[in-house]
PDB file of C-alpha atoms in Angstrom:
ATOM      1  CA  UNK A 997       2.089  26.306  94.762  1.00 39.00           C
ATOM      2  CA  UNK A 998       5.114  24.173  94.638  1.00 57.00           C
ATOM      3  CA  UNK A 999       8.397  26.488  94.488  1.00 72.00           C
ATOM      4  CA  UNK A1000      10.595  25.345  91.441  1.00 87.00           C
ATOM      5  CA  UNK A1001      13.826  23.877  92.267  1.00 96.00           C
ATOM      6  CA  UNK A1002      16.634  26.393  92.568  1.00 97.00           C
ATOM      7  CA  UNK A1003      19.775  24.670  91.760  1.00 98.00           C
ATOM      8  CA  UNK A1004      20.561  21.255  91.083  1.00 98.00           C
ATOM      9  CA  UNK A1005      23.744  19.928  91.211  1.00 98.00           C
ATOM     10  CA  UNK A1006      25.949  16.639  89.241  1.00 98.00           C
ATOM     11  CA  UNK A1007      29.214  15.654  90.749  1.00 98.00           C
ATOM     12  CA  UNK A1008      31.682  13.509  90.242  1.00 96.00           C
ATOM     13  CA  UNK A1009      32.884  11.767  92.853  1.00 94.00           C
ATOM     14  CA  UNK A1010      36.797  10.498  93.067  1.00 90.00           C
ATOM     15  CA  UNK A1011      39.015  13.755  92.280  1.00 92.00           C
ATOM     16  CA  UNK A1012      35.953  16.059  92.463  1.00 96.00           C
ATOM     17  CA  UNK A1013      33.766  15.881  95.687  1.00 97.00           C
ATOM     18  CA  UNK A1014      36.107  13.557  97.478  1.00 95.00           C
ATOM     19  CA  UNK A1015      39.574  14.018  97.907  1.00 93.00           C
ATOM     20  CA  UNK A1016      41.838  11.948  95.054  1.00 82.00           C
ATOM     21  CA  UNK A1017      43.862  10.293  97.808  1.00 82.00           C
ATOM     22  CA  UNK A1018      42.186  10.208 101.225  1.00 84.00           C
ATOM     23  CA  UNK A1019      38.312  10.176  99.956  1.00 87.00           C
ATOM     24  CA  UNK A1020      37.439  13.131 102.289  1.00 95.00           C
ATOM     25  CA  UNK A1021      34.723  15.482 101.602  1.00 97.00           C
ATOM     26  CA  UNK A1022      34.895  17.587 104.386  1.00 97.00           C
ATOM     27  CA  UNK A1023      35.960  20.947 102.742  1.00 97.00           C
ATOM     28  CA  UNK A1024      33.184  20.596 100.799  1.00 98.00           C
ATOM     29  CA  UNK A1025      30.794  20.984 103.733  1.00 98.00           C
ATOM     30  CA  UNK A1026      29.948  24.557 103.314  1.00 97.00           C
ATOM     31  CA  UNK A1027      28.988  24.519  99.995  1.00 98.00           C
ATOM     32  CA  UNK A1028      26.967  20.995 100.358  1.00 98.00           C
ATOM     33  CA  UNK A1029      25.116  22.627 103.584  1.00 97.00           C
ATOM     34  CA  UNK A1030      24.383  26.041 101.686  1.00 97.00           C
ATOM     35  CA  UNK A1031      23.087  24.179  98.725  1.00 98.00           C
ATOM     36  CA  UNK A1032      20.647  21.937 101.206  1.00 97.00           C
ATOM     37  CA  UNK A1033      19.832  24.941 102.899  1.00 96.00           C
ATOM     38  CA  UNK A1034      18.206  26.511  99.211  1.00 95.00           C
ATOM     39  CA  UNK A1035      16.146  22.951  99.145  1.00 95.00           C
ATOM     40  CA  UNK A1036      18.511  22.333  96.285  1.00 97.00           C
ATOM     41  CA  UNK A1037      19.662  19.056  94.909  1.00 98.00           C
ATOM     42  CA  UNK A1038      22.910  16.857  94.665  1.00 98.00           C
ATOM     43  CA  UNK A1039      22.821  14.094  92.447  1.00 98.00           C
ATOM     44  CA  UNK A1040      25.972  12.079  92.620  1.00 98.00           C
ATOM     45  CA  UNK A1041      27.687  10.753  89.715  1.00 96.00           C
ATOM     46  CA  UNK A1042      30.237   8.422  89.636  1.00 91.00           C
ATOM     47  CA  UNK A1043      31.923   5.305  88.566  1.00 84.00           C
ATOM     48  CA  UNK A1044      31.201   3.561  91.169  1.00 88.00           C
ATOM     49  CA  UNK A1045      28.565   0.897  92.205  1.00 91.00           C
ATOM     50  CA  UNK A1046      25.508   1.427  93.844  1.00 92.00           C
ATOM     51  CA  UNK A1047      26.384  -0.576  96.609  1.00 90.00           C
ATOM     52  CA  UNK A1048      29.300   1.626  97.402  1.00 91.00           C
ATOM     53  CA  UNK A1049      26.986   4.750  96.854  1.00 94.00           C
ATOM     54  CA  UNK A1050      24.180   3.999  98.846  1.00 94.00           C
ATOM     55  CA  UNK A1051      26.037   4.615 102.275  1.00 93.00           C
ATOM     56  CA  UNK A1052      28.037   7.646 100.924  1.00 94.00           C
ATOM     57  CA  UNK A1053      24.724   8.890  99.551  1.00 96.00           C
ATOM     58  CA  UNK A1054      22.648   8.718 102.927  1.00 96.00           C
ATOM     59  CA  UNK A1055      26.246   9.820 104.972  1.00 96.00           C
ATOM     60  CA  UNK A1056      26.353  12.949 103.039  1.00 97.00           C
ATOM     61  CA  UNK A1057      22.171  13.298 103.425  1.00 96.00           C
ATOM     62  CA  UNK A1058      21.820  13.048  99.675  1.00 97.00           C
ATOM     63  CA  UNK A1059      19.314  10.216  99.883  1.00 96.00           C
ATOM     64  CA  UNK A1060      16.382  12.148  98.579  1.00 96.00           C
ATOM     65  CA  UNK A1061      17.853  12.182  95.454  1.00 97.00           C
ATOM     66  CA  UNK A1062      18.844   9.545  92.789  1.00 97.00           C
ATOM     67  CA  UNK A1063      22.239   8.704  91.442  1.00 97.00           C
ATOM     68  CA  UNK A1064      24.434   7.700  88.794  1.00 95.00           C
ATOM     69  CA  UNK A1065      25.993   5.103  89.211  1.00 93.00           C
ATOM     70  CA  UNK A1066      29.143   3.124  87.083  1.00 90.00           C
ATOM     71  CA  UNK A1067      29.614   6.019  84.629  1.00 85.00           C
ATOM     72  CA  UNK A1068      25.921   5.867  83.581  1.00 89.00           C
ATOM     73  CA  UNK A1069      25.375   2.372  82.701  1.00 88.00           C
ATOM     74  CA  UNK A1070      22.949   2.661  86.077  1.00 90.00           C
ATOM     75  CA  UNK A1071      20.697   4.409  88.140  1.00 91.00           C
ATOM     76  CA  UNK A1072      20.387   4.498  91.622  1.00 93.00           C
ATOM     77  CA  UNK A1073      16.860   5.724  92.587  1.00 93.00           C
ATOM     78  CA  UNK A1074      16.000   8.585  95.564  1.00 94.00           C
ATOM     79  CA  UNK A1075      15.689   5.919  98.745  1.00 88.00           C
ATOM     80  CA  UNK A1076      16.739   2.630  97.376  1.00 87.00           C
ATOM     81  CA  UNK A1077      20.205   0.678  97.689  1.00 78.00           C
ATOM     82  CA  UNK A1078      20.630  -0.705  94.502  1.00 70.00           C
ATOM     83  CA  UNK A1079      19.069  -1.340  90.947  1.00 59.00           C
ATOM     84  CA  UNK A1080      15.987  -2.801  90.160  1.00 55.00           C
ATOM     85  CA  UNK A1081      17.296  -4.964  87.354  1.00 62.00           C
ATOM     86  CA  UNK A1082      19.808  -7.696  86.886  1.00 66.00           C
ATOM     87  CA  UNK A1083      22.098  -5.754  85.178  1.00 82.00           C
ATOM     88  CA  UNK A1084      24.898  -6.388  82.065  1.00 88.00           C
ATOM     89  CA  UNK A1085      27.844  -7.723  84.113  1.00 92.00           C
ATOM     90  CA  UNK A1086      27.422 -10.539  82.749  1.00 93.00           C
ATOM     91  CA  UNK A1087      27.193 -10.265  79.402  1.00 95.00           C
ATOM     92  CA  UNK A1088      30.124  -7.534  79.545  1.00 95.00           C
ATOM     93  CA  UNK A1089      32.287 -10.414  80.897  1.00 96.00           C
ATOM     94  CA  UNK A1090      31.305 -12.929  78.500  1.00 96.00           C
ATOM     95  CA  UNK A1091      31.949 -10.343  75.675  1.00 96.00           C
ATOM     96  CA  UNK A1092      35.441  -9.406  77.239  1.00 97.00           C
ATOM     97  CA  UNK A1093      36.119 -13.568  77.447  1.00 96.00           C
ATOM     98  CA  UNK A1094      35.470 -13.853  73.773  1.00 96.00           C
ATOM     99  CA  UNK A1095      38.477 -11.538  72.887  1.00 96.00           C
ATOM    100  CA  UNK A1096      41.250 -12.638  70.905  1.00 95.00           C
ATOM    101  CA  UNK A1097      44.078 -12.820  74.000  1.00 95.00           C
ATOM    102  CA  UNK A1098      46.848 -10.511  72.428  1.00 94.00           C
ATOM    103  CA  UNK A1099      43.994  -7.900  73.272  1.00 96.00           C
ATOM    104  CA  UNK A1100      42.125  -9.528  76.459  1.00 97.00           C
ATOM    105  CA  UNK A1101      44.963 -10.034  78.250  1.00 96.00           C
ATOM    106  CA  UNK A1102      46.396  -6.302  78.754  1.00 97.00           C
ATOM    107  CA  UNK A1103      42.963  -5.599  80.224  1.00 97.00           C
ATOM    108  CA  UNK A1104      42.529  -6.198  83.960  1.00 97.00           C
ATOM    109  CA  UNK A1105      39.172  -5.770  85.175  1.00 97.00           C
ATOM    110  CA  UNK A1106      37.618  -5.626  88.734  1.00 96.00           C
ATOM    111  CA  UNK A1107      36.318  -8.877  87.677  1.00 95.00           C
ATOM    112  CA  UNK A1108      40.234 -10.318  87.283  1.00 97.00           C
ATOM    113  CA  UNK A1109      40.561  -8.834  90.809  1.00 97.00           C
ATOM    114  CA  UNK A1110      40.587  -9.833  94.417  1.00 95.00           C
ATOM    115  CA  UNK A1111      39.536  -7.175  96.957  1.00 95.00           C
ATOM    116  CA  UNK A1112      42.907  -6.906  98.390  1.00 96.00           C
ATOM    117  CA  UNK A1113      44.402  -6.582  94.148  1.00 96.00           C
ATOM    118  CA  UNK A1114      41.125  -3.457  93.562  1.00 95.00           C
ATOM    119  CA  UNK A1115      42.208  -2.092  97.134  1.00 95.00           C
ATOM    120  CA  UNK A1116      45.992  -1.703  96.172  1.00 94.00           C
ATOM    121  CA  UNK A1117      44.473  -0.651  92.703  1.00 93.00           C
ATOM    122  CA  UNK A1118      42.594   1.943  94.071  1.00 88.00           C
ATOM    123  CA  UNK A1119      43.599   3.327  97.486  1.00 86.00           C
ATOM    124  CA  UNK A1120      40.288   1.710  98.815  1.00 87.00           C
ATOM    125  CA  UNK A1121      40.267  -0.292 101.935  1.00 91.00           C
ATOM    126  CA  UNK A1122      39.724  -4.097 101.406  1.00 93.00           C
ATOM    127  CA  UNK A1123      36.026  -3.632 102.456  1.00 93.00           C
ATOM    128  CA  UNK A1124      35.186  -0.745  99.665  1.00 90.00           C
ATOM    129  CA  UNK A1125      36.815  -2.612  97.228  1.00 93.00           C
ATOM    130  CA  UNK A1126      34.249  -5.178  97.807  1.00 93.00           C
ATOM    131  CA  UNK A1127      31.829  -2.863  97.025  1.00 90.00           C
ATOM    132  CA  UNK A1128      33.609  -1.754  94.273  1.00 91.00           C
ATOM    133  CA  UNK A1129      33.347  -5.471  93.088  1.00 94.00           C
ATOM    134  CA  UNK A1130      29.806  -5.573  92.660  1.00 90.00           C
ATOM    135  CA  UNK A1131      28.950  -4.769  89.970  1.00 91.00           C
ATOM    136  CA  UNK A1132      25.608  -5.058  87.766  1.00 91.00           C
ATOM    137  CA  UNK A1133      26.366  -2.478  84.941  1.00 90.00           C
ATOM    138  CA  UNK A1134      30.016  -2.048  84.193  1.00 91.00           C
ATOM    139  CA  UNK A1135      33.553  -3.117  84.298  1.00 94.00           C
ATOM    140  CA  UNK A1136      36.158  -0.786  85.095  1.00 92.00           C
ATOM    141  CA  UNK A1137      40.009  -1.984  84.355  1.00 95.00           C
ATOM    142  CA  UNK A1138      43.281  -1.047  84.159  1.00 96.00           C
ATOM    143  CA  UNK A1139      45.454  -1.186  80.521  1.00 96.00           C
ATOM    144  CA  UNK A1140      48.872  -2.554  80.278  1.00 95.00           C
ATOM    145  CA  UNK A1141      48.977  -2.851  76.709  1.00 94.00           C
ATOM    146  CA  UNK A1142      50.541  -0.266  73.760  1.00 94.00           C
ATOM    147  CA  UNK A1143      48.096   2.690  72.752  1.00 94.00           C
ATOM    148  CA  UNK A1144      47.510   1.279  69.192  1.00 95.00           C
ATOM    149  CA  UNK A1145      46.582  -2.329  70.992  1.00 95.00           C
ATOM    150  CA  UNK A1146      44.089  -0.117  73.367  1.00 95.00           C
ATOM    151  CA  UNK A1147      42.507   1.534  70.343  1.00 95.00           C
ATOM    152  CA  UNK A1148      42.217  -2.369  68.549  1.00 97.00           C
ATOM    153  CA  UNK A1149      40.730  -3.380  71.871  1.00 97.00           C
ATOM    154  CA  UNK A1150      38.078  -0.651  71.751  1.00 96.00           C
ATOM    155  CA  UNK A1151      37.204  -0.828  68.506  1.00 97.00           C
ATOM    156  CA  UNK A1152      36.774  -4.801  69.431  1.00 97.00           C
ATOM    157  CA  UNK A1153      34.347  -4.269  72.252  1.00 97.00           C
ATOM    158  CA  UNK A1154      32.372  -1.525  69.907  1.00 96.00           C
ATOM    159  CA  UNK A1155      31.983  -4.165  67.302  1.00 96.00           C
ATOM    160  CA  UNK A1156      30.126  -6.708  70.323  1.00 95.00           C
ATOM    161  CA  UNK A1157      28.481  -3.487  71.090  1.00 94.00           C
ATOM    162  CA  UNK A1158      30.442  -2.457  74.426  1.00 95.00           C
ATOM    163  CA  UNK A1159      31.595   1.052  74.924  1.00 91.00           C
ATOM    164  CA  UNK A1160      34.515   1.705  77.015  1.00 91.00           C
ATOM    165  CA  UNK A1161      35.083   5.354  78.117  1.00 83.00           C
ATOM    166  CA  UNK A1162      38.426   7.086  80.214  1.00 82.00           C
ATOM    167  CA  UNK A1163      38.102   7.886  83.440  1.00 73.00           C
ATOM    168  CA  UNK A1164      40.445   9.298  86.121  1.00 68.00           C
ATOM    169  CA  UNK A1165      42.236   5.834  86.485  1.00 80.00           C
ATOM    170  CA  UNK A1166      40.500   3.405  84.790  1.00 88.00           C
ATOM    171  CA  UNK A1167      39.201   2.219  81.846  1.00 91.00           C
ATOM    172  CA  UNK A1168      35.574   0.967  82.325  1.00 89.00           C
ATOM    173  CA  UNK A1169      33.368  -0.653  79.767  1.00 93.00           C
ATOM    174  CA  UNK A1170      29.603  -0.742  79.629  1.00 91.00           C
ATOM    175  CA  UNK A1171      26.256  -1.352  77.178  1.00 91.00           C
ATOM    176  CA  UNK A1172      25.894   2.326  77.122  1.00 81.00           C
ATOM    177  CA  UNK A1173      24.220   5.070  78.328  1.00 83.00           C
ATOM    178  CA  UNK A1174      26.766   7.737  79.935  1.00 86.00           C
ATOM    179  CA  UNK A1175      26.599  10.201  82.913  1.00 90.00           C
ATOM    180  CA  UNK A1176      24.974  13.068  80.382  1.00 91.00           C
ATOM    181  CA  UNK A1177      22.131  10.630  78.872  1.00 91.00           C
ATOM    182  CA  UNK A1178      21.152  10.370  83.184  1.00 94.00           C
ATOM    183  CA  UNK A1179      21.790  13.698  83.573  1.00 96.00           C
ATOM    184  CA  UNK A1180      19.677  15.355  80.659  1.00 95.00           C
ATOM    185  CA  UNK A1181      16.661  12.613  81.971  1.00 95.00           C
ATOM    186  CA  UNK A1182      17.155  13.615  85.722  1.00 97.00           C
ATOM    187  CA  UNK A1183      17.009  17.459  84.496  1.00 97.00           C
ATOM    188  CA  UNK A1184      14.169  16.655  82.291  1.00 96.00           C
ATOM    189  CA  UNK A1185      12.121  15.388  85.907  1.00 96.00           C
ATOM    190  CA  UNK A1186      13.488  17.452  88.360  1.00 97.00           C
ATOM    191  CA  UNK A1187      13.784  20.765  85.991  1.00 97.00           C
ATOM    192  CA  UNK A1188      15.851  23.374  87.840  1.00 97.00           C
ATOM    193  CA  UNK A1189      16.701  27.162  87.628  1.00 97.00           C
ATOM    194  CA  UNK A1190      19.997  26.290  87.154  1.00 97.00           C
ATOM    195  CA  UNK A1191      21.702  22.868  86.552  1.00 98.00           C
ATOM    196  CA  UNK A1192      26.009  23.023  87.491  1.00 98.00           C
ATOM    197  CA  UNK A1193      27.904  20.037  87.065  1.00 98.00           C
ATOM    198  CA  UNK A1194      31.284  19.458  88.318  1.00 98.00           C
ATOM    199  CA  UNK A1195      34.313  16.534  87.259  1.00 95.00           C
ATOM    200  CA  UNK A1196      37.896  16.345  86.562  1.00 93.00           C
ATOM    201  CA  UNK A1197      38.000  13.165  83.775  1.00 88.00           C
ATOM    202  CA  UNK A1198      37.067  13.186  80.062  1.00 86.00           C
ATOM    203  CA  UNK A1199      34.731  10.905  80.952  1.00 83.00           C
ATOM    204  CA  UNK A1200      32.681  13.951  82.452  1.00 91.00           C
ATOM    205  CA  UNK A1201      33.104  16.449  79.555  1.00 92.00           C
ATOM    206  CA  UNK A1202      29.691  15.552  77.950  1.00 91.00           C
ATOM    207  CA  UNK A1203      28.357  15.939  81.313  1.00 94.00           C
ATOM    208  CA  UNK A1204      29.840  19.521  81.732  1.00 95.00           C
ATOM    209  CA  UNK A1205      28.385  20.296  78.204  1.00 94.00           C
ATOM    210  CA  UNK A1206      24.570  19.770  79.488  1.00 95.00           C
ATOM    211  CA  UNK A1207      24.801  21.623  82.310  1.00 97.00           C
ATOM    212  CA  UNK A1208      24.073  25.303  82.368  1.00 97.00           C
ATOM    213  CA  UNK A1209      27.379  25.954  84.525  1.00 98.00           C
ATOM    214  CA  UNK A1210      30.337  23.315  84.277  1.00 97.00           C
ATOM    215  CA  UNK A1211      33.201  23.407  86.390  1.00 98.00           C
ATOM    216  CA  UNK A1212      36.738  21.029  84.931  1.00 96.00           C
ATOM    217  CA  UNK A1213      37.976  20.724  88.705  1.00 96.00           C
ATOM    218  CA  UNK A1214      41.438  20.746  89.278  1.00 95.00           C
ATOM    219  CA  UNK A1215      43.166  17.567  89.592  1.00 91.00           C
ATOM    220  CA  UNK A1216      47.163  17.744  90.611  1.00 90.00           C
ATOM    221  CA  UNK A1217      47.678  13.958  89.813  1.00 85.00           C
ATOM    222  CA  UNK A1218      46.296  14.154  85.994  1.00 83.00           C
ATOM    223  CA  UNK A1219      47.215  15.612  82.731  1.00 83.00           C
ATOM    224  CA  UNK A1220      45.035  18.941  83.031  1.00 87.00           C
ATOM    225  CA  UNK A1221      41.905  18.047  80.423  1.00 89.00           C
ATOM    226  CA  UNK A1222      41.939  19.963  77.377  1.00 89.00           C
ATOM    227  CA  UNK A1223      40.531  23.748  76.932  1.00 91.00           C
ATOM    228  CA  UNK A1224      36.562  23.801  75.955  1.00 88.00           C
ATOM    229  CA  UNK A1225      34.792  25.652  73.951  1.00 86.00           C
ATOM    230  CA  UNK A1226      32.520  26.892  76.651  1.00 90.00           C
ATOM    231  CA  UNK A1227      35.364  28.450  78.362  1.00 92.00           C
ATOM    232  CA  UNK A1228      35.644  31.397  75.367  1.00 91.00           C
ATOM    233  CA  UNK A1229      31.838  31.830  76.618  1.00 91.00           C
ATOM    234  CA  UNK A1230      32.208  31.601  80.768  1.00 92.00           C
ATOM    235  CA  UNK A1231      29.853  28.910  80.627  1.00 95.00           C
ATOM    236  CA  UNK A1232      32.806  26.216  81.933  1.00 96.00           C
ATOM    237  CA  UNK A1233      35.394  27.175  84.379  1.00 97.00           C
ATOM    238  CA  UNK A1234      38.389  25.649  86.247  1.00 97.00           C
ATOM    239  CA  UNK A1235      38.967  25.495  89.542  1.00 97.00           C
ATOM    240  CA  UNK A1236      42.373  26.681  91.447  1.00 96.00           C
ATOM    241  CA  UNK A1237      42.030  24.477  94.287  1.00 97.00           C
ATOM    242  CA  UNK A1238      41.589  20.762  94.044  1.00 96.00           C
ATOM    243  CA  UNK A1239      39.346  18.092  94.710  1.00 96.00           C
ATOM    244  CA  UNK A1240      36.556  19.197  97.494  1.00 97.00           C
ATOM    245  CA  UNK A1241      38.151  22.470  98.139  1.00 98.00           C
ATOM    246  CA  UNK A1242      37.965  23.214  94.525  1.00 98.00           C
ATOM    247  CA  UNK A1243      34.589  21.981  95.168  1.00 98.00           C
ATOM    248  CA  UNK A1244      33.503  24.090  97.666  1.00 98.00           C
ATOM    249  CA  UNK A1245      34.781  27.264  95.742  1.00 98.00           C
ATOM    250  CA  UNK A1246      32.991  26.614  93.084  1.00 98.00           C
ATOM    251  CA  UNK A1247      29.491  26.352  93.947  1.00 98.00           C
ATOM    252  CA  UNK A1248      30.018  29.169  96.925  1.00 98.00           C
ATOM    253  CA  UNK A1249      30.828  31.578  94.099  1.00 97.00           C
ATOM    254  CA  UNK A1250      28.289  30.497  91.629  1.00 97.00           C
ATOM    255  CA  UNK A1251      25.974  30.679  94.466  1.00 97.00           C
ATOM    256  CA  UNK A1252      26.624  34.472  95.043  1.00 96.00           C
ATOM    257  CA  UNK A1253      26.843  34.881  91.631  1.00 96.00           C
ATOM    258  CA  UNK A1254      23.297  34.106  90.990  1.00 96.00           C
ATOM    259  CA  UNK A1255      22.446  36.140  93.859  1.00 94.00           C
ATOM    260  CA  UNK A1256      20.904  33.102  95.624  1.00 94.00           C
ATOM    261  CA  UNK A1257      23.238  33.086  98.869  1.00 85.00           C
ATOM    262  CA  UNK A1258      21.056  35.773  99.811  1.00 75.00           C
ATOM    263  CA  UNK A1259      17.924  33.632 100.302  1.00 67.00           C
ATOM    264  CA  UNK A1260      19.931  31.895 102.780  1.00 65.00           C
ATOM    265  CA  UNK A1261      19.084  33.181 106.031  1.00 54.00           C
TER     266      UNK A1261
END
């Protein structure tokens, strides 16, 4: 008989399992190698394109499982290197270019981009941001404009039907679906013991609300995100440390916590 699935795992990427500024995960190792050493799972979850997490995927030996991919708006399957579908670029760009300009022209999307403008945008070499630049379900931008222009140009896009949520950095805009609507269907196929979910942007809140354990990781470079409910209960935490050593905390203590380190050797 098939043994159920221990613990399965969604993290954000940028400012949660890689470092905010260097893109490291190596103090993250332990935890990642205890975790494969259960059989349990790691599905990635990020704002960034499949093409850019393909290779981090099968570098970190995560390719047996699927991903999310540009907030949501995608889904990279276990094994594959990018979507099976043509995607909404498109019609998000089209959408953006019908915009009166007092409020298309604050926002600056990868697509208004070179490589060399998304690398000094993003701390990315010139070759990820060209990953970063292809894109099939989203469009992730920067806003220069006043807070009550932002909220016109949101309410703008949600009128064409776009969505645009806040990341770390960036603003991104997409068709829908979000990082918890993949989640709660990747739960629904895989279904774990325990699901844990880890980020450090409001645009993984809902995402920490699905999980059975959510962890707000600390993030030194960003307003601290507002207290949750499911702190009062113990249900989400914080981290002290940062990024992938925040990381790495985390998921060692749940671990022993749920008394599963001991079926590790």
């Amino acid at each position: 008989m098939k043994q159920p699935l221990p613990i399965l795992v969604f993290t954000d990427l940028d400012g949660t399992l890689l470092d905010h500024h260097g893109y490291s995960y190596a103090p993250a190792l332990p935890a990642l190698d205890a975790i494969a050493a259960l059989s349990g799972g790691v599905v990635l979850a990020s704002s960034k394109t499949a093409a850019e997490i393909a290779p981090l995927r099968d570098e970190l030996g995560l390719s047996d499982w699927p991903a999310i991919v540009e907030n949501g708006a995608g889904l990279l399957e276990a094994g594959t290197r990018a979507g099976d579908d043509a995607g909404d670029y498109a019609e998000i760009r089209s959408i953006l270019a019908s915009l009166p300009q007092n409020l298309r022209s604050p926002f600056r999307g990868f697509g208004d981009m070179s490589a060399n403008e998304v690398s000094d945008a993003t701390g990315l070499s010139e070759a990820q941001a060209a990953l970063a630049r292809e894109r099939r379900y989203s469009e992730p931008g920067l806003w220069s404009g006043s807070e009550a222009d932002r909220e016109s140009f949101i309410a703008a896009l949600s009128d064409k039907g776009i969505s645009a949520r806040m990341g770390g950095r960036f603003l991104t805009l997409s068709l829908g679906h979000t990082k918890a609507d993949r989640m709660d269907a990747i739960i629904d196929r895989f279904r774990p013991a325990h699901s844990v979910a880890l980020g450090d942007a409001p645009n993984d809140v809902e995402m920490l609300d699905r999980a059975d354990f959510g962890y707000i990781v600390a993030n030194p470079d960003a307003a601290p995100l507002p207290r949750h409910n499911g702190e009062d209960e113990g249900r989400i935490r914080r981290t002290e440390l940062p990024g992938p050593a925040g990381w790495n905390a985390a998921i060692l203590d749940l671990l022993s916590e749920l008394q599963l380190l001991t079926e590790i050797g």
